[in-house]
Coordinates of C-alpha atoms and ligand atoms in Angstrom, one line a residue:
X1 CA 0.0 0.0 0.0
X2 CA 1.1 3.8 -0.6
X3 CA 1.1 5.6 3.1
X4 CA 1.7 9.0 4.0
X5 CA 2.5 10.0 7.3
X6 CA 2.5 13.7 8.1
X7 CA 4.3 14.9 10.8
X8 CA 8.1 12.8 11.2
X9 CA 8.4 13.2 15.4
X10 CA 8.3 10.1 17.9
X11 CA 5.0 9.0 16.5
X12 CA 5.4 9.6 12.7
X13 CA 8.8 8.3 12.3
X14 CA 8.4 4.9 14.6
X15 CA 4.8 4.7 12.5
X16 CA 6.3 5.3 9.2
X17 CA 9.2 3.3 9.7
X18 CA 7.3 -0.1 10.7
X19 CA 4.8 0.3 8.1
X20 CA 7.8 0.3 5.8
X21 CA 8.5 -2.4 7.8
X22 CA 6.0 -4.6 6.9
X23 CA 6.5 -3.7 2.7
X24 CA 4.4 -0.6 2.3
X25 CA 6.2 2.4 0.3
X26 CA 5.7 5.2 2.9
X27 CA 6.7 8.4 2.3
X28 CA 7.4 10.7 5.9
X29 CA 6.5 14.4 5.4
X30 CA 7.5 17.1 7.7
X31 CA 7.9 20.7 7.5
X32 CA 11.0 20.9 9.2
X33 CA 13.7 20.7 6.4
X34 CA 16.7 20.3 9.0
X35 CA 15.0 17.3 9.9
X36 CA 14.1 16.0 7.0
X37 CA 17.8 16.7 5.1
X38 CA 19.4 14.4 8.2
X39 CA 16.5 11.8 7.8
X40 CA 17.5 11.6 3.9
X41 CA 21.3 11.8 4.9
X42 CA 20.6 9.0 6.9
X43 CA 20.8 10.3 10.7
X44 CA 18.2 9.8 13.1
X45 CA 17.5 12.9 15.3
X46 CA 15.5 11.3 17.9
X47 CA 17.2 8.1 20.2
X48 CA 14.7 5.5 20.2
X49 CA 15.8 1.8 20.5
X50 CA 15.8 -0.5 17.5
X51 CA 14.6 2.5 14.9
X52 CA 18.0 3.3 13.1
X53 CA 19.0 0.4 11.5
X54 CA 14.7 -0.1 11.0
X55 CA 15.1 3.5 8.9
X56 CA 18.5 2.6 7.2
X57 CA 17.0 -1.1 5.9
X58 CA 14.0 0.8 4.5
X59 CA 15.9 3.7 2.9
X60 CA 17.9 1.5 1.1
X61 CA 15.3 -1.1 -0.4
X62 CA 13.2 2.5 -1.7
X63 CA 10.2 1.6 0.6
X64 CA 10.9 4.6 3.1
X65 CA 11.5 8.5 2.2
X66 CA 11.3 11.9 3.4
X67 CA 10.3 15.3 2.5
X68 CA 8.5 18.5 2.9
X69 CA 6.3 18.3 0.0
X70 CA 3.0 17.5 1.3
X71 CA 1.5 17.9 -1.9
X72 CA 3.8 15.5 -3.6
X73 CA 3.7 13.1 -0.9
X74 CA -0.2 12.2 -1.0
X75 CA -0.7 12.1 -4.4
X76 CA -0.8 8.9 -5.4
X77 CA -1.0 7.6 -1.2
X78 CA -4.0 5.2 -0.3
X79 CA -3.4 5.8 3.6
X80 CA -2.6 9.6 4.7
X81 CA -1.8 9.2 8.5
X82 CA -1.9 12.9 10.6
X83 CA 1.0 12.1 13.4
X84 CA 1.8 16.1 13.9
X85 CA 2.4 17.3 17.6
X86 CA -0.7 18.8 19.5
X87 CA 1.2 20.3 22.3
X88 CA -0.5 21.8 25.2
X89 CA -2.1 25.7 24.6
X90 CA -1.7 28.1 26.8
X91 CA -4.4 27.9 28.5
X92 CA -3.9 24.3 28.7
X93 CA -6.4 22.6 25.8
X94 CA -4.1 20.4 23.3
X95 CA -3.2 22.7 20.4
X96 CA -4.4 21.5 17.1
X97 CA -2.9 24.0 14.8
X98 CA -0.6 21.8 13.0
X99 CA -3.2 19.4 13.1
X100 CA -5.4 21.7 11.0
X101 CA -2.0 23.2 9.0
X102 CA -1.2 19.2 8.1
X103 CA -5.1 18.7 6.7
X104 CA -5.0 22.0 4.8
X105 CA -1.6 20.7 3.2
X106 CA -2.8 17.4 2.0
X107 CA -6.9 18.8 1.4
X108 CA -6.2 19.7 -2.7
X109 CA -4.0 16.8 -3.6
X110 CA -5.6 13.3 -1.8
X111 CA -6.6 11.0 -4.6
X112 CA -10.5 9.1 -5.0
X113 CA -11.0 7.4 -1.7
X114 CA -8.0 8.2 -0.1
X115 CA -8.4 7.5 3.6
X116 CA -6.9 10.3 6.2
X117 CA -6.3 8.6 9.3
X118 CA -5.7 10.7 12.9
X119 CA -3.0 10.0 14.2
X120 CA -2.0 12.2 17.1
X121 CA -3.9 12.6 20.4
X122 CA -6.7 15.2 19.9
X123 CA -10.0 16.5 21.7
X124 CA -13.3 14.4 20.8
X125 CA -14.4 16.0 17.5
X126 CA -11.2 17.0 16.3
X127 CA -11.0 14.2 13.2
X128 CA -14.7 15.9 12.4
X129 CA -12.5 19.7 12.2
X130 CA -10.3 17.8 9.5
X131 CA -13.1 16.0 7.5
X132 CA -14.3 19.8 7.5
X133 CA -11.2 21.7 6.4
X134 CA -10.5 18.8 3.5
X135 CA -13.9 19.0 2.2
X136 CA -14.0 22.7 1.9
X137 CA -11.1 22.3 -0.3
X138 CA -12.0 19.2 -2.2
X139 CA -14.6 17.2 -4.2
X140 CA -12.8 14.2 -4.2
X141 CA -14.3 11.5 -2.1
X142 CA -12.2 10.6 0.9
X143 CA -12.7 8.9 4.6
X144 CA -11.7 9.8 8.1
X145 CA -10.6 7.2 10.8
X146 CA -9.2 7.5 14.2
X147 CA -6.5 5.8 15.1
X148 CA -4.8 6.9 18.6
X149 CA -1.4 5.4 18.8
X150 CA -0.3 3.5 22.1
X151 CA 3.6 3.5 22.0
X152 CA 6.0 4.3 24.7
X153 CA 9.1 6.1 24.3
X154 CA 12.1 4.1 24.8
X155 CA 9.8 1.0 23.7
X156 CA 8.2 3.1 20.7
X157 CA 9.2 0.0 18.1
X158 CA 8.2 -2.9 19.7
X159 CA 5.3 -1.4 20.7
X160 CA 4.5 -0.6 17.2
X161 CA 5.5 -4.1 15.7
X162 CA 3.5 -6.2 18.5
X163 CA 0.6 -4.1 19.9
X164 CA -1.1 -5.0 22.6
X165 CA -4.4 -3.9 20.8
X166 CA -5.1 -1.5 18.1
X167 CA -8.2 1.1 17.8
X168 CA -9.7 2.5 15.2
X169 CA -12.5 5.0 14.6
X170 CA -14.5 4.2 11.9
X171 CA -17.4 5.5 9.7
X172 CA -17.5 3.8 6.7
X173 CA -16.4 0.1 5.6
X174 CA -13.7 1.5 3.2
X175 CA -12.0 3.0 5.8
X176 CA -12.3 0.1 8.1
X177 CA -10.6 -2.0 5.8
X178 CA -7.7 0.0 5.0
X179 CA -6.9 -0.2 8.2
X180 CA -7.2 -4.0 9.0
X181 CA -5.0 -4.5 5.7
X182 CA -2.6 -2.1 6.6
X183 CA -2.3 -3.5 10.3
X184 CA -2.6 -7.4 9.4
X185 CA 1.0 -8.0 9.5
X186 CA 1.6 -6.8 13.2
X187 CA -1.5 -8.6 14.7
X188 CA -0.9 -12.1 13.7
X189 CA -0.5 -13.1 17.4
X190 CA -4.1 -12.7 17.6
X191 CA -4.2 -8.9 18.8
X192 CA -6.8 -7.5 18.2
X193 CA -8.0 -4.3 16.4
X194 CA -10.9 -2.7 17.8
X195 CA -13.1 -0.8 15.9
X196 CA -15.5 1.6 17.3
X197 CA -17.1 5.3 15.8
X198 CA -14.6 8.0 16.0
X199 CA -15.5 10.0 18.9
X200 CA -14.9 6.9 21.1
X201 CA -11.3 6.4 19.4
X202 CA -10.5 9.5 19.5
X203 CA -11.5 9.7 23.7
X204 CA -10.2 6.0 24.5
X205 CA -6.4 7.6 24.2
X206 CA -7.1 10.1 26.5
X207 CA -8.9 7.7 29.0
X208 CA -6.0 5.5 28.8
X209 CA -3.3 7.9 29.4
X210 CA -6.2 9.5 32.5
X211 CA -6.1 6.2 33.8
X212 CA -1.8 5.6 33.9
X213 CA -1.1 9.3 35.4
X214 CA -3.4 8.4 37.8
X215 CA -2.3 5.2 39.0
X216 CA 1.0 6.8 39.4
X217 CA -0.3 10.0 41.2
X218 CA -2.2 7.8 43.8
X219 CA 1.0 5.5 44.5
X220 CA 2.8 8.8 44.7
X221 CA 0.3 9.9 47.4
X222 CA 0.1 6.8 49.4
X223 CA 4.5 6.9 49.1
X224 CA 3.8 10.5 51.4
X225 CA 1.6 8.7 53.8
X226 CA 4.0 6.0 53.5
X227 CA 6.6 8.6 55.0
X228 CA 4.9 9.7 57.5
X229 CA 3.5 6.0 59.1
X230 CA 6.8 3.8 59.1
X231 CA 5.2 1.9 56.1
X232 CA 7.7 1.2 52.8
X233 CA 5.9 2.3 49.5
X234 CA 8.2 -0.5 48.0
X235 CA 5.9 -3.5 49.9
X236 CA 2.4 -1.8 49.8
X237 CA 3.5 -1.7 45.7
X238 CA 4.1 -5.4 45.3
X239 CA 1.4 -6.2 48.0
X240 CA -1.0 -4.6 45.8
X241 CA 0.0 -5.4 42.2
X242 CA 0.1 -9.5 42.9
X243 CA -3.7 -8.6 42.7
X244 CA -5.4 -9.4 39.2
X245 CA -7.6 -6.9 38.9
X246 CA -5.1 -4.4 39.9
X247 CA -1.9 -5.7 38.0
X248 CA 1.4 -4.3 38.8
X249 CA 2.1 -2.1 35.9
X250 CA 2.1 2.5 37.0
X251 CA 2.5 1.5 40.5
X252 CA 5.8 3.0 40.9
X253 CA 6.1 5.9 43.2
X254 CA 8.9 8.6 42.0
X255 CA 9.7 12.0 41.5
X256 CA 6.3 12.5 39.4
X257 CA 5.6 11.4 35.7
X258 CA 6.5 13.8 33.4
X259 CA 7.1 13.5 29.1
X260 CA 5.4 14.6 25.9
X261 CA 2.0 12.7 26.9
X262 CA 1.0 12.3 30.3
X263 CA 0.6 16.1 31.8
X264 CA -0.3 17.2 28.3
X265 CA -3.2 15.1 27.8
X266 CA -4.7 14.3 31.5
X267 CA -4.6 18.8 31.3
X268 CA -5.9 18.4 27.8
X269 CA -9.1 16.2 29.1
X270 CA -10.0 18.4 31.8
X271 CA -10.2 21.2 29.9
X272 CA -12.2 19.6 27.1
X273 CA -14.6 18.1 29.5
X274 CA -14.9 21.9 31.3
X275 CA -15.5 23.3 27.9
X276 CA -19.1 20.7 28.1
X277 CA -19.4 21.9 31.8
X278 CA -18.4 18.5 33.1
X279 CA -15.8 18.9 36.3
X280 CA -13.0 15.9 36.0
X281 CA -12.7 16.1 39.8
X282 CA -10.4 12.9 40.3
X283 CA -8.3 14.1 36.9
X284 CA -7.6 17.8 38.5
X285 CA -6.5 16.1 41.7
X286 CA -4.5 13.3 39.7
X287 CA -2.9 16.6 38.1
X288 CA -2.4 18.7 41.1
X289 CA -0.6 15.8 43.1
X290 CA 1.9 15.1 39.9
X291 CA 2.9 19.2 39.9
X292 CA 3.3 18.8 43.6
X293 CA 5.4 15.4 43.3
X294 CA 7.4 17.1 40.9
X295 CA 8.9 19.4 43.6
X296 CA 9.3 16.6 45.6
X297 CA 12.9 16.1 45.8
X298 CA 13.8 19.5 45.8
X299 CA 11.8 20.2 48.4
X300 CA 13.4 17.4 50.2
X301 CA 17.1 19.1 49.6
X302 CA 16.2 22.1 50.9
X303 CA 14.6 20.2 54.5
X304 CA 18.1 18.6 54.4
X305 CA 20.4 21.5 53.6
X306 CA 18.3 24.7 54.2
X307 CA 16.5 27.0 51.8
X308 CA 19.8 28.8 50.9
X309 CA 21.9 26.6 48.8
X310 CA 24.4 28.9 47.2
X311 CA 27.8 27.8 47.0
X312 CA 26.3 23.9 47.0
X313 CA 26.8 21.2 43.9
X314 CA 24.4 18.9 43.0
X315 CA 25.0 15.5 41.2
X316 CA 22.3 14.9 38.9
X317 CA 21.8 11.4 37.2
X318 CA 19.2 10.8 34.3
X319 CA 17.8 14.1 32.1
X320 CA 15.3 12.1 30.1
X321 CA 11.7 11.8 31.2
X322 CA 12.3 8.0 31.6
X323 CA 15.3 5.8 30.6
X324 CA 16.2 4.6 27.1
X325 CA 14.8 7.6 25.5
X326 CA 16.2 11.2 25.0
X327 CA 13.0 13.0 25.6
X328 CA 13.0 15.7 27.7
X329 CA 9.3 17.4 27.4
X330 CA 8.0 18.2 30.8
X331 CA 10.7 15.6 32.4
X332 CA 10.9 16.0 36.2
X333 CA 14.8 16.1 36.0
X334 CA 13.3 20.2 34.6
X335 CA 11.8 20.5 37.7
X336 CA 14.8 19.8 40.0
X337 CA 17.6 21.4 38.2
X338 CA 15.2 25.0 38.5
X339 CA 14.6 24.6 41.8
X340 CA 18.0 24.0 42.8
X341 CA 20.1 27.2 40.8
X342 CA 17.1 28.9 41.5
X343 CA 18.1 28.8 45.4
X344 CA 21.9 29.1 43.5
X345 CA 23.1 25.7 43.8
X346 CA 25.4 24.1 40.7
X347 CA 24.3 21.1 39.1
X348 CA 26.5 18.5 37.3
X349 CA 24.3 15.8 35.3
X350 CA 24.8 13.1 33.4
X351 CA 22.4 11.0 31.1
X352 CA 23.4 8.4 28.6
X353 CA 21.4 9.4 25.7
X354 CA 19.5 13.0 26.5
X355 CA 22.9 15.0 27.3
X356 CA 22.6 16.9 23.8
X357 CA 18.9 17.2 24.1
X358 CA 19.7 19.0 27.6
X359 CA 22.4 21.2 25.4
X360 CA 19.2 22.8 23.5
X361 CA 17.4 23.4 26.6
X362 CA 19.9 24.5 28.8
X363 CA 21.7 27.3 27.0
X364 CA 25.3 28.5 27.9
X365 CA 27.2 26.8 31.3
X366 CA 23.6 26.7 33.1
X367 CA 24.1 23.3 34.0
X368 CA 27.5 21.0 33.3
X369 CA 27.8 18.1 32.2
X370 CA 29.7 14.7 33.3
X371 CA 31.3 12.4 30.3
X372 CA 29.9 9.8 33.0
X373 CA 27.7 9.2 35.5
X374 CA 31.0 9.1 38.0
X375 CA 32.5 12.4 36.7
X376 CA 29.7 14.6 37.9
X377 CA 30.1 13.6 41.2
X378 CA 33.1 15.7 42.0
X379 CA 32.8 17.3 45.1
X380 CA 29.2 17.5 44.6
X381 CA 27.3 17.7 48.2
X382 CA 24.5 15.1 47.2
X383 CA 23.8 12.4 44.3
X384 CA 20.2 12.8 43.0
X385 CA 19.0 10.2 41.0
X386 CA 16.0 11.3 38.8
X387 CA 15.9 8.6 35.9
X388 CA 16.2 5.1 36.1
X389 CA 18.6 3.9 33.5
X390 CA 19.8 0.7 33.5
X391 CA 23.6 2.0 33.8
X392 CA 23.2 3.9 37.1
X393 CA 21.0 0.6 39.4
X394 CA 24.4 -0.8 40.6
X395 CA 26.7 2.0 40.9
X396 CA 30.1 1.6 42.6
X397 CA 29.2 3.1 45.7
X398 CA 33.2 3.0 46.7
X399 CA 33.7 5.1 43.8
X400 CA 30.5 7.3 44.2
X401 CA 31.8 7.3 48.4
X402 CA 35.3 8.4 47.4
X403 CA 34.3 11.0 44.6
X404 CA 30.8 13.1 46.8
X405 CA 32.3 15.7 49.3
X406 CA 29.2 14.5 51.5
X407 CA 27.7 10.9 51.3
X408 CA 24.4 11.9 50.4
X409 CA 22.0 10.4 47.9
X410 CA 18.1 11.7 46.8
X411 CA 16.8 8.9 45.0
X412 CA 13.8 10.0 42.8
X413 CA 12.7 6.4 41.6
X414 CA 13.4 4.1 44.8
X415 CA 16.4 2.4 42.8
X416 CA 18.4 1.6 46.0
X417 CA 18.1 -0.8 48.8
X418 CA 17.9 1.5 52.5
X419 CA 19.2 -1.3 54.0
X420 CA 22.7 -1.5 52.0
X421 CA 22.9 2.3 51.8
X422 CA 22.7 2.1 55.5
X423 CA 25.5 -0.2 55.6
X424 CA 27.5 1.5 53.3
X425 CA 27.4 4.7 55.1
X426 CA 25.5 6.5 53.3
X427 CA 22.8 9.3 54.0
X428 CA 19.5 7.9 51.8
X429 CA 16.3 9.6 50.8
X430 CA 14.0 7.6 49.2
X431 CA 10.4 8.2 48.0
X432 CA 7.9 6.4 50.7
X433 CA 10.9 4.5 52.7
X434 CA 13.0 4.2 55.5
X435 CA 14.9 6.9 55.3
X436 CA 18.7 6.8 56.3
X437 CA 20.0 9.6 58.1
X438 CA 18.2 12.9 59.8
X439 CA 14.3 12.3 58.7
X440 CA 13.0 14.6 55.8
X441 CA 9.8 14.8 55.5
X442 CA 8.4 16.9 52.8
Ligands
LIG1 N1 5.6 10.8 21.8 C1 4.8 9.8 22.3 O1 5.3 8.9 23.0 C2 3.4 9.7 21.8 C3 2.7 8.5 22.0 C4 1.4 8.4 21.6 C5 0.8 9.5 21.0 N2 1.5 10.7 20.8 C6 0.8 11.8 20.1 O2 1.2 11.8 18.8 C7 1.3 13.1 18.3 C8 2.8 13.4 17.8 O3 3.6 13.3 19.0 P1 5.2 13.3 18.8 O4 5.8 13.0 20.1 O5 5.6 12.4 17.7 O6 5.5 14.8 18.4 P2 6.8 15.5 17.8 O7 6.8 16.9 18.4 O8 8.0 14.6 18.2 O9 6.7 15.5 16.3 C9 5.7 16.2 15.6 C10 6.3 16.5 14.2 O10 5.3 17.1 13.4 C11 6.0 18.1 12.6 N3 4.9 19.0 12.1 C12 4.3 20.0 12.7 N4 3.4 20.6 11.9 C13 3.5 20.0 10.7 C14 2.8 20.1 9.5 N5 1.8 21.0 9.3 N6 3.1 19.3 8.5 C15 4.1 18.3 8.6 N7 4.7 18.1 9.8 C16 4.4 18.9 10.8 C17 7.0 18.7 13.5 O11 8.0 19.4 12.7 C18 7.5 17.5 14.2 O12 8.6 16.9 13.5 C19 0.9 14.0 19.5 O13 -0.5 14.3 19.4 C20 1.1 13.1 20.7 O14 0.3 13.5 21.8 C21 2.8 10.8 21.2

């Protein structure tokens, strides 16, 4: 089949490249040319597991390209998928500009029965805005689907390739089988697709995404309580997640979620549903506790040091939102390194993929950076840990002892065991543990 996909960012290019994948020519179309030259150049500018040599195999057999001509690339394309970003407004509804930019681009050039499938995570009624704008500029017969996509950074491949289920919004039967052809190959372990109308699709990704922030924000408060009772966050989580109907997946208290998806949309929701009148009590609360958990550990550093922390050096480990991706967008790693040179502290981090992701973000010497995870350490007063890569679960705490001018470690995503920290001589704060040294409780 001939696919489009509008929009070449963690969605587009992970879609585009496994529909490739799976023998489709797919052409990737996005207005920025920088990207685009280093796609065609054959550079990948995001780090996402398993996806370069995925890009490099299809670029070679001619079933992958890039460009910025919209026009060009939905001409003769039987599938047109919408993957642009739909970042949060101002006054916190998703954005849908580029959504709406990316329909008017491909509105005078889709072929008979060419079907335009949403992509990115939008308000209920948003596919119905594009089905608008493409028909005010066309008389060619076309369809509209939803389909939300489900992937997780760092696992964005895999999760593409073997879905755990696939939905599609749906109105008419040409659409719905577009889409079962074009997702066949990846469901043949008896996935299934599940088709429903399109105002459903398009609210099932925001539901789902409602549903993980708020695991994590209620594990997140019950890790507070944790610290105030005695009890260890660590046991109530596995207590818990042995039971079926609960399942032990979100239950991991930490230094709040963070990334492109999570804040964006559980904001998003609630100010959709206002917009009908309907209050999303449980998501505003789900979202205040995740602001407040983001300020977690730095309010924890300032119980432990004081509110003054000029002069002091901070160790940070892990810029990325979560490990084995470079994505930084609302990561709580943000929220740590403000607080701290905000009260005029120094921070040294380290990260093993996100470092030059944290160079456009962080302009000038406002941070510095550690070649490793050990070289930041230097005479820093306290380690904080705020991502959980695989590299930094069994440091060598001689090396991180002889290196820190005070044994201190804030560890954002319970990596460490109290116990051993103890016996190592170190001070440990945990989220929703025993604590090891003079009790902070923030
Ligand atoms: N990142 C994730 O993990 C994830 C997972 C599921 C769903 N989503 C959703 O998918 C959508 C895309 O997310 P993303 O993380 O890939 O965004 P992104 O910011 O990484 O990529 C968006 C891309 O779209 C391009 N673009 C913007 N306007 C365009 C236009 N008019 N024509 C062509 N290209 C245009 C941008 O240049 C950019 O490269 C969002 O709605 C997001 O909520 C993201």
């Amino acid at each position: 089949m001939d696919v489009t996909v509008i929009g070449t960012g963690y969605v587009g290019l992970v879609a585009g490249s496994c529909l490739a994948g799976a023998g489709n020519r797919v052409t990737c179309v996005d207005v920025d040319e920088n990207k685009v030259g280093r796609l065609n150049a054959g550079e990948v500018p995001i780090y996402e597991p398993g996806l370069e040599p995925l890009i490099s195999e299809n670029l070679a057999a001619g079933r992958l390209r890039f460009t910025t001509d919209a026009a060009g690339g939905v001409r003769k394309a039987d599938v047109i998928f919408i993957a642009v970003g739909t970042p949060p407004g101002a006054d916190g509804f998703a954005d849908i500009e580029a959504v709406r930019a990316a329909a008017g681009s491909i509105a005078g050039h889709l072929r008979p029965h060419a079907v335009v499938v949403m992509k990115s995570t939008v308000p209920v009624g948003t596919s119905e805005i594009v089905r608008d704008e493409i028909a005010s500029r066309t008389d060619v017969p076309f369809h509209v689907c939803s389909n939300p996509e489900f992937l997780k950074e760092g696992d964005a491949v895999a999760d593409f390739m073997y879905p755990d289920r696939v939905v599609c919004g749906v109105d008419t039967e040409h659409g719905r089988g577009r889409l079962e052809e074009l997702y066949e190959p990846f469901i043949r372990s008896g996935k299934p697709i599940i088709f429903m109308d399109i105002p459903s699709a398009e609210l099932t990704k925001y539901a789902a995404n409602a549903m993980l922030a708020a695991r994590i924000s209620l594990m997140n408060q019950f890790a507070a309580l944790c610290e105030h009772t005695g009890a260890d966050i660590e046991h109530v989580r596995r207590g818990i997640g042995s039971d079926p109907r609960i399942g032990p997946a979100f239950l991991y208290a930490g230094a709040g979620y963070g990334g492109s998806c999570l804040p964006k949309d559980v904001e998003a929701v609630i100010r959709s549903a206002a917009q009908r009148d309907i209050d999303l009590t449980i998501l505003r609360a789900v979202n205040e506790a995740n602001e407040r958990q983001k300020t977690l550990l730095a309010r924890k550093i300032r119980r432990r040091f004081g509110d003054d922390l000029s002069g002091m050096r901070f160790a940070l480990w892990g810029l990325a939102f979560k490990p084995r991706t470079d994505d930084m967008r609302a990561a709580p790693s943000r929220a740590i390194v403000a607080a701290l040179r905000e009260r005029g502290a120094t921070v040294a981090a380290h990260d093993p993929v996100a470092m030059d992701q944290a160079r456009t973000v962080y302009v000038g010497d406002e941070i510095e950076y550690g070649a490793d995870e050990y070289e930041t350490l230097a005479g820093a007063d306290a380690l904080i840990l705020a991502t959980e890569w695989l590299q930094y679960r069994r440091p060598d705490w001689t090396a991180v002892g002889e290196r820190l001018s005070r044994r201190i470690v804030f560890d954002g995503r319970n990596l460490y065991d109290p116990e051993r920290m103890a016996e190592l001589g170190f001070e440990y704060y945990p989220i929703g543990r025993t604590q090891v040294g003079p009790q902070v409780v923030a």
